[in-house]
PDB file of C-alpha atoms in Angstrom:
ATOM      1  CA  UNK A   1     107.166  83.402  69.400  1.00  0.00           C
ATOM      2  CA  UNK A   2     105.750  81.222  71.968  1.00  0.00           C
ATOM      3  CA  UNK A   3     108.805  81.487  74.229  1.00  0.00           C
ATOM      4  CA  UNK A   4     108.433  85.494  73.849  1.00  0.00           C
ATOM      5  CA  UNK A   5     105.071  85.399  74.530  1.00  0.00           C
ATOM      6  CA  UNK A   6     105.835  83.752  78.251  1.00  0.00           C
ATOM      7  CA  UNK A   7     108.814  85.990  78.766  1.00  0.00           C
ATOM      8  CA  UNK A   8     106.557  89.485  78.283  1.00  0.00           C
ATOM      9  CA  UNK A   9     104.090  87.525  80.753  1.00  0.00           C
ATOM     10  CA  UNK A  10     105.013  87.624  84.587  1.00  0.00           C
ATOM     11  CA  UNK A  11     102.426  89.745  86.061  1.00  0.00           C
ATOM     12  CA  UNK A  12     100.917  89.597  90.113  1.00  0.00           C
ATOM     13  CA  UNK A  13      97.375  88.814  91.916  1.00  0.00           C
ATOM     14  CA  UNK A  14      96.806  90.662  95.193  1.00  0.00           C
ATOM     15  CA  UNK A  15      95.305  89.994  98.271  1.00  0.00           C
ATOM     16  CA  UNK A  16      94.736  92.963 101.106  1.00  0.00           C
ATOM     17  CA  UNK A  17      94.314  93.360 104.837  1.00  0.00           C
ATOM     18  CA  UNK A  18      93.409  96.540 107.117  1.00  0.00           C
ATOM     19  CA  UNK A  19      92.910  97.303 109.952  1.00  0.00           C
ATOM     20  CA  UNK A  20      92.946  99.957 112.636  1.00  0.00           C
ATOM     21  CA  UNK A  21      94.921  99.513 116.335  1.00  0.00           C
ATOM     22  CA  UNK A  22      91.953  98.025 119.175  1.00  0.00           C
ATOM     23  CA  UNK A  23      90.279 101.279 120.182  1.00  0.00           C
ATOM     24  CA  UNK A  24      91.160 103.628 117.193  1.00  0.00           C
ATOM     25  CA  UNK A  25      89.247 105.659 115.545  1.00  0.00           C
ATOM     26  CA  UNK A  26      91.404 106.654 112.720  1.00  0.00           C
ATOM     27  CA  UNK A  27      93.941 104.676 110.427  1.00  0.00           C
ATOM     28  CA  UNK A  28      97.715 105.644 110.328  1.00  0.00           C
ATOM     29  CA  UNK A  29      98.707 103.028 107.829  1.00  0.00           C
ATOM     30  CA  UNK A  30      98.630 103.570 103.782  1.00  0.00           C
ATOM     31  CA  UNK A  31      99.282 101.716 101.035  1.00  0.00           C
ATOM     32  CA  UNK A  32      99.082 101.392  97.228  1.00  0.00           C
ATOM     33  CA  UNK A  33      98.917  98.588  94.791  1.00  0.00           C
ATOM     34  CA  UNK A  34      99.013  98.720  91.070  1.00  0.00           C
ATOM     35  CA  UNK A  35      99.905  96.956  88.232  1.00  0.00           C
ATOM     36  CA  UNK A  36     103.814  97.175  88.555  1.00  0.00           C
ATOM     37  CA  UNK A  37     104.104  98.412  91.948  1.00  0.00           C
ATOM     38  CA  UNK A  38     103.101  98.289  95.406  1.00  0.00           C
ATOM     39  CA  UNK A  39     104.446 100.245  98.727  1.00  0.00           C
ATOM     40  CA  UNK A  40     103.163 100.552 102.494  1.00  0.00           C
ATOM     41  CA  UNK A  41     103.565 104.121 104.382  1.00  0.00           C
ATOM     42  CA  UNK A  42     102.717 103.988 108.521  1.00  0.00           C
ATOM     43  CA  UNK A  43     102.095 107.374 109.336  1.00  0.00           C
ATOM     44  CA  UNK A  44     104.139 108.497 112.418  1.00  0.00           C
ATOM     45  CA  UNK A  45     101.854 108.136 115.343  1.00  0.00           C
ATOM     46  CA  UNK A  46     103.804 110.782 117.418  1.00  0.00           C
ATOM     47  CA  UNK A  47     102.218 113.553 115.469  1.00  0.00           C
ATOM     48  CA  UNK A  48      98.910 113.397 116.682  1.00  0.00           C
ATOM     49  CA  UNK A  49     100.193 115.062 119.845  1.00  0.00           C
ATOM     50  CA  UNK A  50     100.353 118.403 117.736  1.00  0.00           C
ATOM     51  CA  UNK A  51      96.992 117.673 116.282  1.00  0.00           C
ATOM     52  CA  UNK A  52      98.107 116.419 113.140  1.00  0.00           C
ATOM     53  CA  UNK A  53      96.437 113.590 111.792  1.00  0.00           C
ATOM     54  CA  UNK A  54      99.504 110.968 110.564  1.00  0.00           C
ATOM     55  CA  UNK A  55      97.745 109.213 108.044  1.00  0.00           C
ATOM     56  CA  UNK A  56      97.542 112.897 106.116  1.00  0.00           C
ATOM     57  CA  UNK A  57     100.744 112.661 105.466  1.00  0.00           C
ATOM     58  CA  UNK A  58     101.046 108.770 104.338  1.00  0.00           C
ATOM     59  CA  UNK A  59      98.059 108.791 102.135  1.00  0.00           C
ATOM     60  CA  UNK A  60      99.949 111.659 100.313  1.00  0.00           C
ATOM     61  CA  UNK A  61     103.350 110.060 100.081  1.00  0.00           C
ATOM     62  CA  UNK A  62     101.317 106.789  98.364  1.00  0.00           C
ATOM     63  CA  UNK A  63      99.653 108.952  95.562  1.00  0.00           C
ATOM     64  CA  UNK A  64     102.534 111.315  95.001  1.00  0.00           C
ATOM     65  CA  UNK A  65     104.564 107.781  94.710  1.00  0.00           C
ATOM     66  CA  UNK A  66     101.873 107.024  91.747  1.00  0.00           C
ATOM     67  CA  UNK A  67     101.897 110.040  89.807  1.00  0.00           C
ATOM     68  CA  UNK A  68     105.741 110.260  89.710  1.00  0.00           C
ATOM     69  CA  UNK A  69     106.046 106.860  88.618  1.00  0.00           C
ATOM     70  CA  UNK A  70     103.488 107.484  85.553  1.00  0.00           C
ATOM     71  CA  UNK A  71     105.886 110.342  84.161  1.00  0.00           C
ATOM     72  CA  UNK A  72     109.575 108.259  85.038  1.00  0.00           C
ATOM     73  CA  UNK A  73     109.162 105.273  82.995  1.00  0.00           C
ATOM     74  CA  UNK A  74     112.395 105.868  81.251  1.00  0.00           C
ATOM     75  CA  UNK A  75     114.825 105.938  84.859  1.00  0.00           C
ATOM     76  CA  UNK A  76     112.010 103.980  86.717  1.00  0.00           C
ATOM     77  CA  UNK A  77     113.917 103.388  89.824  1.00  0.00           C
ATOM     78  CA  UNK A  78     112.406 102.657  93.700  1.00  0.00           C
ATOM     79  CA  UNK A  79     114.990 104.973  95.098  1.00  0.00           C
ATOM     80  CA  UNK A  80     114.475 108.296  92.004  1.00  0.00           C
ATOM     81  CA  UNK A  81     110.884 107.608  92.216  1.00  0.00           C
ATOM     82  CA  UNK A  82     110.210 107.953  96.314  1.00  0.00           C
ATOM     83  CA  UNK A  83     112.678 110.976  96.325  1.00  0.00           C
ATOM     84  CA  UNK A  84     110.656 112.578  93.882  1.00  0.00           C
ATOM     85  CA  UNK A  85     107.212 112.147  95.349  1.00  0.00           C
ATOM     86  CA  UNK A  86     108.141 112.651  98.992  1.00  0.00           C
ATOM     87  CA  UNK A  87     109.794 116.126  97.570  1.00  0.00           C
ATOM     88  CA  UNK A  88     106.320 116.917  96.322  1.00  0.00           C
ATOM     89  CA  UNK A  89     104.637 116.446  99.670  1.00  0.00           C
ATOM     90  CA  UNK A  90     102.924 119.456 101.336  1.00  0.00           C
ATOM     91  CA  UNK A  91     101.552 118.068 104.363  1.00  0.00           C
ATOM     92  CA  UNK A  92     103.356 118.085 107.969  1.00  0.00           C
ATOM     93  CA  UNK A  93     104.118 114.291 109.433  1.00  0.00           C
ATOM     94  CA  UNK A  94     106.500 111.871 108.432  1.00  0.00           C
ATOM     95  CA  UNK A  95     106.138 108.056 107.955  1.00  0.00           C
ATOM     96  CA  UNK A  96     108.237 104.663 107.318  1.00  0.00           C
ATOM     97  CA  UNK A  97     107.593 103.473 103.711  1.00  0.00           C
ATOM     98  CA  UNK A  98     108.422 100.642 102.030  1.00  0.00           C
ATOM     99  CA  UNK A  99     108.392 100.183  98.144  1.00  0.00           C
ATOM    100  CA  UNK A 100     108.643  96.956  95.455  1.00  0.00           C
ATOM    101  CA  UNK A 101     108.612  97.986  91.750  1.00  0.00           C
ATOM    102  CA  UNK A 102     107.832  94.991  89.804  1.00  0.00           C
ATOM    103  CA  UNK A 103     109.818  94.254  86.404  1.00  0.00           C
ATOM    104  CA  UNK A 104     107.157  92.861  84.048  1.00  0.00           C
ATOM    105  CA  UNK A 105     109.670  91.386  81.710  1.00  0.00           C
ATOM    106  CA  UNK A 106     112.875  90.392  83.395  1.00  0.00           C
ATOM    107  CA  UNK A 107     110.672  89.357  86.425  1.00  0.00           C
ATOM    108  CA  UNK A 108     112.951  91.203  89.459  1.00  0.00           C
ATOM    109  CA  UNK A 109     112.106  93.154  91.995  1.00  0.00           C
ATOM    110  CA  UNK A 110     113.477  96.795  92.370  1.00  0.00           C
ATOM    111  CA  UNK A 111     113.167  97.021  96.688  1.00  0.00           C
ATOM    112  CA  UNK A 112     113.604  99.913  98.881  1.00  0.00           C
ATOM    113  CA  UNK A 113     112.827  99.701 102.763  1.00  0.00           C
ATOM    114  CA  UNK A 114     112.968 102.914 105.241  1.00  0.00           C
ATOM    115  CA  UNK A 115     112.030 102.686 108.559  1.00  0.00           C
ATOM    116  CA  UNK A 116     110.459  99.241 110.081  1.00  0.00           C
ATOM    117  CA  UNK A 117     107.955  98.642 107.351  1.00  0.00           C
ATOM    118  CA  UNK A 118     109.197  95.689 105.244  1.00  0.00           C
ATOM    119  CA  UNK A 119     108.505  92.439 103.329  1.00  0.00           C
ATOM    120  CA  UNK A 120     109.099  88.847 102.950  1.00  0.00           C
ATOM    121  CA  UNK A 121     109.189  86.649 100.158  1.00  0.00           C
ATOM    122  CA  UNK A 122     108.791  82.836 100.602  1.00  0.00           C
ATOM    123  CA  UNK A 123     109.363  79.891  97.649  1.00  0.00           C
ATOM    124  CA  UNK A 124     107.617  76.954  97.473  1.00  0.00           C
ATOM    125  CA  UNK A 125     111.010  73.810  97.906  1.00  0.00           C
ATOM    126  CA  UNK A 126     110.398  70.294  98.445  1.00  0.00           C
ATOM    127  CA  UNK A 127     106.596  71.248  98.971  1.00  0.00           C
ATOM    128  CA  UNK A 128     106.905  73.536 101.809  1.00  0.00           C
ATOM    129  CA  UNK A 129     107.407  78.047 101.557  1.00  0.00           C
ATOM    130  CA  UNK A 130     111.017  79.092 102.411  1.00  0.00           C
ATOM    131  CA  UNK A 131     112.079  82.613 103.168  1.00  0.00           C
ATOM    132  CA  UNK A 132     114.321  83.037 100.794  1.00  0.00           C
ATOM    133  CA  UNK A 133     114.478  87.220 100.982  1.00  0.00           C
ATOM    134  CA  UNK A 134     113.605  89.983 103.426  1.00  0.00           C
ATOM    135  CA  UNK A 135     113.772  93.358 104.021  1.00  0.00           C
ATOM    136  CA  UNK A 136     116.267  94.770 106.860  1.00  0.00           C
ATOM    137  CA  UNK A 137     114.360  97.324 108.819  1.00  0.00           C
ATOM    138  CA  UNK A 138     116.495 100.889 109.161  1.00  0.00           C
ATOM    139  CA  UNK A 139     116.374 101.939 112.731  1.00  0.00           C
ATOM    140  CA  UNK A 140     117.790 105.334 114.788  1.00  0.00           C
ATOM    141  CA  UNK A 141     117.041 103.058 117.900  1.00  0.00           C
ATOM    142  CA  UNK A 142     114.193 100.531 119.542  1.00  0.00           C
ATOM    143  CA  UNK A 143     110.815 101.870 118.467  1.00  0.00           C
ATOM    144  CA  UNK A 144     112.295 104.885 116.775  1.00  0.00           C
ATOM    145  CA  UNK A 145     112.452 104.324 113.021  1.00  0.00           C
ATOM    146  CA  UNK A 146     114.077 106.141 109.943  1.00  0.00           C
ATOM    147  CA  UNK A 147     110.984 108.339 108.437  1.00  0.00           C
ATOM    148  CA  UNK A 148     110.402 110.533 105.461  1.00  0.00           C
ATOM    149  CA  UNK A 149     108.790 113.611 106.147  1.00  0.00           C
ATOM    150  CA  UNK A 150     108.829 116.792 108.131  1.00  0.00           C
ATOM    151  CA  UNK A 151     112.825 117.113 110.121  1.00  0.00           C
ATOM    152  CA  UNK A 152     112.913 113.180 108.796  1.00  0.00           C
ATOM    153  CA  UNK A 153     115.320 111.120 106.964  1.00  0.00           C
ATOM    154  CA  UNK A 154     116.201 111.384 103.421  1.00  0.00           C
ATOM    155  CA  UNK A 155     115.909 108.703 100.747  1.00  0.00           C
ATOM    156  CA  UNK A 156     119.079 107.931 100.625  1.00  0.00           C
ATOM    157  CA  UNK A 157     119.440 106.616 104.259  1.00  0.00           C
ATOM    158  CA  UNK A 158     117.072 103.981 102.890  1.00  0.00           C
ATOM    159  CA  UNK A 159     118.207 100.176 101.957  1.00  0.00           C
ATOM    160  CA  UNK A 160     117.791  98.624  98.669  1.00  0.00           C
ATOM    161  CA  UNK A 161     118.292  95.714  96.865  1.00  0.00           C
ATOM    162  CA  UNK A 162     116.987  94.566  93.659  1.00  0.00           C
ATOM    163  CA  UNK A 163     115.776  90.489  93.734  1.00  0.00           C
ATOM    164  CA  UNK A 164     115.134  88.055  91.362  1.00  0.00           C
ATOM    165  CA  UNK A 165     112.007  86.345  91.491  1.00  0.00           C
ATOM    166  CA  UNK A 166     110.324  82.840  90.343  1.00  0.00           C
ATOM    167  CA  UNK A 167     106.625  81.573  89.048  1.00  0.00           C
ATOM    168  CA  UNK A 168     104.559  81.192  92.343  1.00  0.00           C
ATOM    169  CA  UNK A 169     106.864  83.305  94.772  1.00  0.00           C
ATOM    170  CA  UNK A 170     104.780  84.744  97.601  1.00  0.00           C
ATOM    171  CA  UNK A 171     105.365  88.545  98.700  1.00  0.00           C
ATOM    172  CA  UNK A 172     103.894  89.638 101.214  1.00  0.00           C
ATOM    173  CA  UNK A 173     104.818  93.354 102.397  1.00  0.00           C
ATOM    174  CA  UNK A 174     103.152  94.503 105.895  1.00  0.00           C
ATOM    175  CA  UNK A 175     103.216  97.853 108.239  1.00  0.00           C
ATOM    176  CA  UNK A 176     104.926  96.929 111.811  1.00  0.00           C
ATOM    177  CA  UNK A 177     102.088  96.302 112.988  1.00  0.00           C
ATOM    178  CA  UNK A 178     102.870  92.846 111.513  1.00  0.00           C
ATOM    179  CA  UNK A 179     106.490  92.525 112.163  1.00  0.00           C
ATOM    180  CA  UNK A 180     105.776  93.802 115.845  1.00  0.00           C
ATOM    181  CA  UNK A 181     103.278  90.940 116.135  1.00  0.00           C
ATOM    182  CA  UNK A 182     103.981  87.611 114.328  1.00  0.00           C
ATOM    183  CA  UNK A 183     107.324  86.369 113.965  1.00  0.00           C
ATOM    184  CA  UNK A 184     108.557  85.666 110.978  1.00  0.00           C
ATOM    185  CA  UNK A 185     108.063  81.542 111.798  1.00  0.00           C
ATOM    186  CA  UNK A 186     104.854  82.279 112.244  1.00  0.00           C
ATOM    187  CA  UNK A 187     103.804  84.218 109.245  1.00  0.00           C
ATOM    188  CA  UNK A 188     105.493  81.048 107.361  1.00  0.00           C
ATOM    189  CA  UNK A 189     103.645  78.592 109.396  1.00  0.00           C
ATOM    190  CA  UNK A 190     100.424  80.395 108.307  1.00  0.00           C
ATOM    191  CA  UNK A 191     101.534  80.472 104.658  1.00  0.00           C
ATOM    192  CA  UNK A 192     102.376  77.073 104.539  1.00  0.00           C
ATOM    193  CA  UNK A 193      98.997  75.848 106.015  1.00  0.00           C
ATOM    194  CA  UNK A 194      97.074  78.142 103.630  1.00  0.00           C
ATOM    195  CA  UNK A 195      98.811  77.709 100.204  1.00  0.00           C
ATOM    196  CA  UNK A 196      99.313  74.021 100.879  1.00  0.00           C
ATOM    197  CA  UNK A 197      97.503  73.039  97.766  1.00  0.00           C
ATOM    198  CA  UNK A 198      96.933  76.762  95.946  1.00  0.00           C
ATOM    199  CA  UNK A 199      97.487  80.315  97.207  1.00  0.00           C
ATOM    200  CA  UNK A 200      94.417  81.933  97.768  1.00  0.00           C
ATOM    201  CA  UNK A 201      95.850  85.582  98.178  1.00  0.00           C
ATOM    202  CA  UNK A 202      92.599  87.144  99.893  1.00  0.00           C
ATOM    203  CA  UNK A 203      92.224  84.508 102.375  1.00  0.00           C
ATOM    204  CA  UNK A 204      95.358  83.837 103.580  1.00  0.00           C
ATOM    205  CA  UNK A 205      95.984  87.722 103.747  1.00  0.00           C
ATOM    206  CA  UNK A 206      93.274  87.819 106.007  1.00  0.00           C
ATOM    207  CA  UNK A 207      94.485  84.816 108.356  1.00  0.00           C
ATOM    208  CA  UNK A 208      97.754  86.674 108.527  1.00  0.00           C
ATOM    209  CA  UNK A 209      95.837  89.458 109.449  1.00  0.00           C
ATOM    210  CA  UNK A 210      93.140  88.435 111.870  1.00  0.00           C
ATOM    211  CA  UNK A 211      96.266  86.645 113.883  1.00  0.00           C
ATOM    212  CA  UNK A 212      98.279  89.734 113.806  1.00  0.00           C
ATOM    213  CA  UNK A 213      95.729  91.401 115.437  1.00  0.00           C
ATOM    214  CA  UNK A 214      94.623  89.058 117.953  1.00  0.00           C
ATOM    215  CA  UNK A 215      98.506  89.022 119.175  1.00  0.00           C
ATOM    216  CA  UNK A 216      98.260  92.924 119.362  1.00  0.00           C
ATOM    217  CA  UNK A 217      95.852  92.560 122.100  1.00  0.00           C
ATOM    218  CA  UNK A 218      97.296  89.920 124.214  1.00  0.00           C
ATOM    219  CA  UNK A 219      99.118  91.122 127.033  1.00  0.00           C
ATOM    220  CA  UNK A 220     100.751  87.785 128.121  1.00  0.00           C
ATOM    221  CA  UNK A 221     102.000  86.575 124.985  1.00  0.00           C
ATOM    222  CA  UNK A 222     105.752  87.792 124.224  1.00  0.00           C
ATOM    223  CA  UNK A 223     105.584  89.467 121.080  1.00  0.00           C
ATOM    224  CA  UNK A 224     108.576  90.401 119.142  1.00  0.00           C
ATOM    225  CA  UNK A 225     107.717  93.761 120.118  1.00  0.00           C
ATOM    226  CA  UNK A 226     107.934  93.304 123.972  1.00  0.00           C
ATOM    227  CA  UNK A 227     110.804  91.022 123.096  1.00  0.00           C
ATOM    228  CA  UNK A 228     112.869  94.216 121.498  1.00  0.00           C
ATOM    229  CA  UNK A 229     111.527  95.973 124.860  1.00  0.00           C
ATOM    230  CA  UNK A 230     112.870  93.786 127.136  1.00  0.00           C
ATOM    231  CA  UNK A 231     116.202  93.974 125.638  1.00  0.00           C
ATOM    232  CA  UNK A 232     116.653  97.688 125.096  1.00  0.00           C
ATOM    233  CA  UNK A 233     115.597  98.364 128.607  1.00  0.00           C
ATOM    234  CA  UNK A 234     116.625  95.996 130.376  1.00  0.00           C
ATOM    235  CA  UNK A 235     113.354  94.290 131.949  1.00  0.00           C
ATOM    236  CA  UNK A 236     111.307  91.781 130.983  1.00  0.00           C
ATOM    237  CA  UNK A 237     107.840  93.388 128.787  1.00  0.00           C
ATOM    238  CA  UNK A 238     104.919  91.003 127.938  1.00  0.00           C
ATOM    239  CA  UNK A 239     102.450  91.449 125.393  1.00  0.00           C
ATOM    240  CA  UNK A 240     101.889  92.597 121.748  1.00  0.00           C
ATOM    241  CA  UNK A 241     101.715  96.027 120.555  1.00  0.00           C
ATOM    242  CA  UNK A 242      98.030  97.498 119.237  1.00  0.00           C
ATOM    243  CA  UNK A 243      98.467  99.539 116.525  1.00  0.00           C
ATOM    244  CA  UNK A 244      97.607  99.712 112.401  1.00  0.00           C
ATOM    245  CA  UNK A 245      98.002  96.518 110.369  1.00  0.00           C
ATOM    246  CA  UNK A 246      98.407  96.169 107.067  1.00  0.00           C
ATOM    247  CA  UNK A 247      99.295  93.547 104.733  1.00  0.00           C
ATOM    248  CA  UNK A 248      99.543  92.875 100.947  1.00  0.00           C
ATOM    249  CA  UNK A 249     100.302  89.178  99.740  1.00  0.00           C
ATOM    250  CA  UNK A 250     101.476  88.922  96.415  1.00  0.00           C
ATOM    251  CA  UNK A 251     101.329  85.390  93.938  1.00  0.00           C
ATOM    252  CA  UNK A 252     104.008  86.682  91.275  1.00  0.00           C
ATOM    253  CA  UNK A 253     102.729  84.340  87.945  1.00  0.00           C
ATOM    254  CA  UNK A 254     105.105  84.031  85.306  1.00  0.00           C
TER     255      UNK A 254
END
């Protein structure tokens, strides 16, 4: 029974990081965490232009996301689940989202990714992190991604994947305000130096975090935002890009 006992026992501990774009006064970004799943919604910026407050319609994707999950635990799925709750939505916007459904006994990962919100997931080898998966942002074109919502994208534009995971794998699933920030080298550098001896999930969240955001505001620094620029317009851009961060690291435990 002792083997069983370890089998039934992979479970997660989170760590979270928020916050709003330099000189914003209102959040775009949402996210959820619970005890078998976790997703990240950025609420379409564009919107506000109409007078529509973006994160509106993000905030409601994330709960809808929850409540159809509690009643599908038969055909749990990432993809039947997110076309169910962004059916149910009644407000006007659209946002990216990206969703992980953890398996509590098999220990995989059930991944979906639409729009340029994503993850990474990073193994400890030879004592150092290694990417070892990713998710592959779903773009019409630079800057403009795939989007639930109103006149958006369906689910089934989305990509998927399911992945295996290990004891001590590190997750950690961001808004672009991340990816258009810190290079993926550089998020591993920062995991590396802060899980070097244990993963502190809160802490090294919030490095992650604080150095996203101090690359958003740097205008001479070429991000991989003014990197994507530079090539789809043909000029060179400098800089990172302000907006909405947020991050959740996971420590899967099995």
């Amino acid at each position: 029974m002792l083997g069983l006992r370890r089998y039934f026992a992979n479970s997660f501990t989170a760590g979270c990081y928020s916050s709003m774009g330099p000189g914003k006064k209102r959040g775009e970004d949402a996210y959820l965490i619970t005890s078998d799943m976790l997703s990240v919604a950025d609420g379409v910026g564009g919107w506000t232009l109409q007078g529509i407050d973006p994160s509106k319609y993000a905030w409601e994707l994330m709960k809808n996301i929850t409540d159809t999950e509690k009643v599908m635990k038969s055909e749990r799925s990432s993809t039947k689940i997110l076309t169910e709750a962004a059916k149910k939505c009644t407000n006007i916007g659209s946002s990216t989202c990206s969703l992980i459904l953890l398996h509590p006994i098999i220990g995989s990962l059930d991944t979906l990714n639409i729009g340029d919100s994503g993850f990474f997931i990073y193994r400890k080898i030879d004592k150092a992190y290694k990417l070892i998966d990713k998710s592959k942002e779903i773009l019409h074109g630079f800057n403009f991604p795939f989007q639930l919502g109103t006149d958006g994208d369906k689910v089934d534009s989305a990509w998927t994947k399911i992945i295996q995971v290990q004891d001590k794998d590190v997750i950690i699933m961001y808004s672009d305000g991340l990816s258009d920030n810190l290079y993926e080298e550089t998020v591993r550098e920062i995991v590396n130096k802060e899980c070097a001896d244990e993963v502190n999930v809160e802490n090294t969240a919030k490095k992650l975090g604080e150095k996203a955001y101090e690359i958003c505001q740097s205008t001479n620094y070429i991000s991989p935002f003014a990197k994507a620029a530079s090539i789809a317009y043909g000029q060179r851009y400098m800089g990172g890009k302000p907006d909405d961060i947020i991050l959740l690291l996971l420590l899967w435990l099995i």
